Tab-separated table of C-alpha atoms in Angstrom:
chain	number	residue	atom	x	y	z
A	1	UNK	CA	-25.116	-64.490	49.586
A	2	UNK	CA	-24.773	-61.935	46.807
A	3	UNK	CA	-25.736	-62.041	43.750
A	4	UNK	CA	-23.324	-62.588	41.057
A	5	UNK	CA	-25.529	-60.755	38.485
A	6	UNK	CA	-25.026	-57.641	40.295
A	7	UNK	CA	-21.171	-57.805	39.471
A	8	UNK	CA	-19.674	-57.222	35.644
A	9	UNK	CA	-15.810	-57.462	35.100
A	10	UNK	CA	-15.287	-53.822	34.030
A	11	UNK	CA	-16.453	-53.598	37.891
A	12	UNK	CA	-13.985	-55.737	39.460
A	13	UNK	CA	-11.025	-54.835	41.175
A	14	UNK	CA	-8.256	-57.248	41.144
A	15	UNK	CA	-4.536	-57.093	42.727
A	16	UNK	CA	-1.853	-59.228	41.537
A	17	UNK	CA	1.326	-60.222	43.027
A	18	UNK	CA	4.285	-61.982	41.268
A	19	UNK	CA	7.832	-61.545	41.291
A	20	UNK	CA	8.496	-61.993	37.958
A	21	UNK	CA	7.690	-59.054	36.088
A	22	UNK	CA	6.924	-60.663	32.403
A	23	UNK	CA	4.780	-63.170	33.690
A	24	UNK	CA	2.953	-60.542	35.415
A	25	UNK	CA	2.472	-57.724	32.550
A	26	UNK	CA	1.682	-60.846	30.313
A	27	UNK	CA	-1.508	-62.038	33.027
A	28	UNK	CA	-2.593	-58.434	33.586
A	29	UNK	CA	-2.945	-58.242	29.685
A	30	UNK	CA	-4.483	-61.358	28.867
A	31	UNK	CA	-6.973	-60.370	31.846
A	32	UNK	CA	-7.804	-57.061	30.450
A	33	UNK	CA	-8.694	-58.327	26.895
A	34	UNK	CA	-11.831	-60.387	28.908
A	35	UNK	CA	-13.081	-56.878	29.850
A	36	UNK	CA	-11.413	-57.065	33.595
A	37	UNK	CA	-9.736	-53.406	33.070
A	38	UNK	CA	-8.537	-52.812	36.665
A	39	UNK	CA	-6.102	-54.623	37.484
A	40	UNK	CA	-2.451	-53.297	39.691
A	41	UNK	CA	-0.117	-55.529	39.723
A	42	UNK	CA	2.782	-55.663	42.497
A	43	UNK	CA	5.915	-57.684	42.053
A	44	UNK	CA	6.731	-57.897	46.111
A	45	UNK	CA	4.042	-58.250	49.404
A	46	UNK	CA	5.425	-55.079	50.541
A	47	UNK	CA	4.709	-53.333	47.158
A	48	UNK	CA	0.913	-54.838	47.908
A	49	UNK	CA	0.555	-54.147	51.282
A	50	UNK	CA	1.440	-50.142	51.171
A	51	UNK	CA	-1.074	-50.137	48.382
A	52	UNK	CA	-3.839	-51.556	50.883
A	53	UNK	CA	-3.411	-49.328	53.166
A	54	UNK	CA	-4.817	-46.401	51.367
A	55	UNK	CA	-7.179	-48.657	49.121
A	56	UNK	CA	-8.670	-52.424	49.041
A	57	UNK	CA	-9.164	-54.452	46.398
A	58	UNK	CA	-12.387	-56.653	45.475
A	59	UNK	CA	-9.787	-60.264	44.608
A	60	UNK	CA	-6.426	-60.659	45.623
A	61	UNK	CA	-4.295	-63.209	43.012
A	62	UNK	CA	-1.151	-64.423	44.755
A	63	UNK	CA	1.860	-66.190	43.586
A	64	UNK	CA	2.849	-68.593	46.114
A	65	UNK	CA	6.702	-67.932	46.229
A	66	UNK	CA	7.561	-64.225	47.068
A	67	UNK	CA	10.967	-62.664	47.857
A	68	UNK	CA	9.940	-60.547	50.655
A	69	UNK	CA	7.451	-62.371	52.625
A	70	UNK	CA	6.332	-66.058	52.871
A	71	UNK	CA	2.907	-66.430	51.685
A	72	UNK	CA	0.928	-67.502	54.645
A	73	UNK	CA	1.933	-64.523	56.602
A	74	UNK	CA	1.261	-62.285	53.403
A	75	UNK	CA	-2.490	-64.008	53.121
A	76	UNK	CA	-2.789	-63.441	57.527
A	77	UNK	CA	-1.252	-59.987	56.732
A	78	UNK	CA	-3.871	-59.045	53.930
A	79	UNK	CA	-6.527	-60.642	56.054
A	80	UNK	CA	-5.720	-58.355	58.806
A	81	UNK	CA	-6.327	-54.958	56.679
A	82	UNK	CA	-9.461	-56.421	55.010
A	83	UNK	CA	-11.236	-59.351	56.633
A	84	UNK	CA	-13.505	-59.837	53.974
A	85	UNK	CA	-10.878	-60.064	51.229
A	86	UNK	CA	-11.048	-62.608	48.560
A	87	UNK	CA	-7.425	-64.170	48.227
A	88	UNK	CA	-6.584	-66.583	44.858
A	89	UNK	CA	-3.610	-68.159	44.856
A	90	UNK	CA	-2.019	-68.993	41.616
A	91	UNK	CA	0.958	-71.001	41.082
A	92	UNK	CA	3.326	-73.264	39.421
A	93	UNK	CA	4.014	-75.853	42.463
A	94	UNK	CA	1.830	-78.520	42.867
A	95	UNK	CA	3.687	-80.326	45.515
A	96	UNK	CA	1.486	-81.537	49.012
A	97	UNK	CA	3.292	-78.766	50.933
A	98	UNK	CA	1.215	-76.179	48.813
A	99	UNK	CA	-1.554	-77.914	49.141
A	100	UNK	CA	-1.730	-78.436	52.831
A	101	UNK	CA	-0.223	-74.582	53.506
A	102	UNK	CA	-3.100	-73.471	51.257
A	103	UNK	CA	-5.471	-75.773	52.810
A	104	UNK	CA	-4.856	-74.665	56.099
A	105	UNK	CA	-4.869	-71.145	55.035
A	106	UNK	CA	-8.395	-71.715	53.866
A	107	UNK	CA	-7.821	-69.815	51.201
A	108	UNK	CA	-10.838	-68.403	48.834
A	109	UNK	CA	-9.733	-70.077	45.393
A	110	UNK	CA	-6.705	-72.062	44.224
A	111	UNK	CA	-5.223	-72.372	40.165
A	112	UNK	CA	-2.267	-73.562	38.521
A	113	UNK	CA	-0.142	-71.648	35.877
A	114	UNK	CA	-0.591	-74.413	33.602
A	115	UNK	CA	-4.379	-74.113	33.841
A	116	UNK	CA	-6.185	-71.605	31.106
A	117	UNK	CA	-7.212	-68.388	31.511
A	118	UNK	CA	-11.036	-68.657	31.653
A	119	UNK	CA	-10.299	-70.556	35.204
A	120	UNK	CA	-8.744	-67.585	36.159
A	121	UNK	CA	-11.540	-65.816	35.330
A	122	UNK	CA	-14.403	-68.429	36.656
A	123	UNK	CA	-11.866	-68.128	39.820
A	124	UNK	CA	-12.909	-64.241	40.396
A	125	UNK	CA	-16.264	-64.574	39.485
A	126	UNK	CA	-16.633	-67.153	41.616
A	127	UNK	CA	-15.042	-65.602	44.856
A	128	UNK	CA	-16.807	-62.703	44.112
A	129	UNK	CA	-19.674	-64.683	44.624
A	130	UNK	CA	-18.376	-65.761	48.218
A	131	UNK	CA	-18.016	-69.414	46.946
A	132	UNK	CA	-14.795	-70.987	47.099
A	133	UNK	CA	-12.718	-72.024	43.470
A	134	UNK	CA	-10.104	-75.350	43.587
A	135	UNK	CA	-8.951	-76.501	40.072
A	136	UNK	CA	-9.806	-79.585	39.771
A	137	UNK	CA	-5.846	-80.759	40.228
A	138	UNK	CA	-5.723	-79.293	43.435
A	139	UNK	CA	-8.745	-81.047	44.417
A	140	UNK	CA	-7.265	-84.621	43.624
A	141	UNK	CA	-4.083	-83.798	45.626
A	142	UNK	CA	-6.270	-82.246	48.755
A	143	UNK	CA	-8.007	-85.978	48.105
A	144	UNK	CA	-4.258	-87.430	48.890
A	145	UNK	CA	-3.838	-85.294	51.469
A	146	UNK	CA	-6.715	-86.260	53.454
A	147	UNK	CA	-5.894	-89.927	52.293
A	148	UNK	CA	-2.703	-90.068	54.413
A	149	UNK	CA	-3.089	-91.119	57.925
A	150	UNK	CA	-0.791	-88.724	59.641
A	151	UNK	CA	0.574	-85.369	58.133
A	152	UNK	CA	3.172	-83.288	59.502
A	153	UNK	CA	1.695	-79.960	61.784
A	154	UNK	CA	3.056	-76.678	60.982
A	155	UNK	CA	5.207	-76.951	63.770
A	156	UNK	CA	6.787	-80.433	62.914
A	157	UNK	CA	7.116	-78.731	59.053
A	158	UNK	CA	9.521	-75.852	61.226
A	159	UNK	CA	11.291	-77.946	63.052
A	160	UNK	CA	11.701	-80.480	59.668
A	161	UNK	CA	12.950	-77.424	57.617
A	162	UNK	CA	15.681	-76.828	60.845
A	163	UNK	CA	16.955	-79.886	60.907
A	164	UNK	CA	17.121	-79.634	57.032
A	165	UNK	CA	19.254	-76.903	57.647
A	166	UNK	CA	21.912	-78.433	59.828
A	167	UNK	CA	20.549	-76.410	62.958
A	168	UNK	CA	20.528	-78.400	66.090
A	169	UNK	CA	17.932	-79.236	68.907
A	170	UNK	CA	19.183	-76.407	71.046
A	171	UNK	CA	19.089	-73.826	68.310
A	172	UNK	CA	15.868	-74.981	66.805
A	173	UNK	CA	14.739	-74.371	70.320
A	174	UNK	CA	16.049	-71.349	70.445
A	175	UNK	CA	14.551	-70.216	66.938
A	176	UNK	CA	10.946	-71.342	67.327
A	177	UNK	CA	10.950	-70.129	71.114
A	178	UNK	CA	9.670	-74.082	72.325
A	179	UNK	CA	11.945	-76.051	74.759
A	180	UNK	CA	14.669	-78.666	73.538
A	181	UNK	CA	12.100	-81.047	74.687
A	182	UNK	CA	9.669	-80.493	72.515
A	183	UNK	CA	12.122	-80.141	69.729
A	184	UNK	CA	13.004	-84.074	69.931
A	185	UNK	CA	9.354	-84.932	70.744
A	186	UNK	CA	8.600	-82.918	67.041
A	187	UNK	CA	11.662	-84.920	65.737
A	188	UNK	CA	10.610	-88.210	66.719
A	189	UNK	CA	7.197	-87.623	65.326
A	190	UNK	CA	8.475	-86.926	61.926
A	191	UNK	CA	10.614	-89.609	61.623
A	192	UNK	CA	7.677	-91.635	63.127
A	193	UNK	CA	5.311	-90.014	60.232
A	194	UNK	CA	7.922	-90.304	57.744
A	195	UNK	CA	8.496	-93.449	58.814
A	196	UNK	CA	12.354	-93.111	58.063
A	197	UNK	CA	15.047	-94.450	59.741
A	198	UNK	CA	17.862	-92.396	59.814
A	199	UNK	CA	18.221	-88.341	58.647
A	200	UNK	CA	19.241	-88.601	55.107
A	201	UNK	CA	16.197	-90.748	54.642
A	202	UNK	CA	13.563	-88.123	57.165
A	203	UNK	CA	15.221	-85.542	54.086
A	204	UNK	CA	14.841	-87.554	51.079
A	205	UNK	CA	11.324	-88.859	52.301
A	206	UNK	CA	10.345	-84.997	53.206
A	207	UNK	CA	11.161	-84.024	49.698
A	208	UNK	CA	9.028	-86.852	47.734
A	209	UNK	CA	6.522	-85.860	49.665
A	210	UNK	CA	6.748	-82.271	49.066
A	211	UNK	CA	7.134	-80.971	52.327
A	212	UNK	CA	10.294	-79.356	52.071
A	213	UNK	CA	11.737	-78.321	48.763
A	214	UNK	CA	15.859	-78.622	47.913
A	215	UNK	CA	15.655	-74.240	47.536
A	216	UNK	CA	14.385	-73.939	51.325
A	217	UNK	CA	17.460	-76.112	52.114
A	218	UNK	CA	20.031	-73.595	52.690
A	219	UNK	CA	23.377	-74.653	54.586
A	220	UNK	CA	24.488	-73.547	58.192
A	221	UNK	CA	26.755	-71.247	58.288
């Protein structure tokens, strides 16, 4: 394992992606005035992912909501240019779908916006170490997670956020490339999981839970 010692901030090299500029000028400021000087900050995935092809960085901070790209397939993307990159995410949602996306994702480090600074910091340091960093809130709610007897698959979460939609079995089909047969087998296991009994309960039940939030809930046109 390395050595932390061997690493200073000044040394670091630290990519940051979030859509909202102020938020990110603000972080990359704050960050510098702890002595962590270079720091590029990217308000898309696309922005980050031209920049990686000509250079890589040593941490990788990453909002959990982008415009451009949905963050598992950002993390997979980054992952495939640099296997040995150290991803944090940071972000404002604490909800269980985070949590298990992120889980799954086995990502290197995960903070909240409403945490300080210095875990930002003890974040980096940490990764940089090759040891993993959960705030201590996202610990409790992997704790939950792990807690409930059955949890939607990835799959199930696809074909929940469908049916969300107003899309039906043969189109969800159609859209995740799996038969109409599987569709209903994914449907009966979430209302099974959910355990609700009708649709507008599977939705309202899928939202307390934090599977599905109202903005991914967009109407079929």
């Amino acid at each position: 394992m390395t050595d932390i010692k061997k690493y200073k901030l000044e040394d670091i090299s630290v990519a940051i992606v979030d859509d909202h500029e102020l938020v990110l000028e603000g972080f990359k400021s704050s960050i510098a005035r702890s002595g962590l000087t270079d720091v590029t900050g990217f308000t898309t995935a696309k922005g980050l992912l031209n920049a990686i092809d000509s250079r890589h960085f040593d941490v990788y901070i990453i909002d959990v909501e982008l415009p451009d790209m949905d963050t598992p397939a950002l993390i997979d993307s980054i992952r495939e240019k640099q296997p040995e990159a150290r991803i944090v995410i940071n972000t404002m949602h604490e909800e269980m779908w985070v949590v298990s996306k992120m889980t799954e994702k086995q990502v290197d480090g995960v903070i909240y916006k409403s945490g300080r600074l210095d875990q930002l910091l003890e974040a980096i340091m940490a990764v940089m170490e090759g040891r993993q960093y959960y705030c201590a809130k996202f610990k409790q709610a992997q704790k939950r997670l792990l807690l409930q007897n059955e949890v939607p698959t990835q799959r199930e979460l696809q074909v929940l956020r469908a049916i969300a939609c107003g899309y039906s079995t043969k189109e969800i089909a159609i859209m995740l490339y799996i038969s109409e047969n599987t569709v209903e087998n994914h449907r009966k296991n979430l209302f099974r999981k959910l355990q609700a009994h009708n649709m507008a309960e599977l939705i309202v039940k899928s939202i307390a839970a934090g599977y599905i939030v109202p903005e991914e809930i967009e109407a079929k046109t």
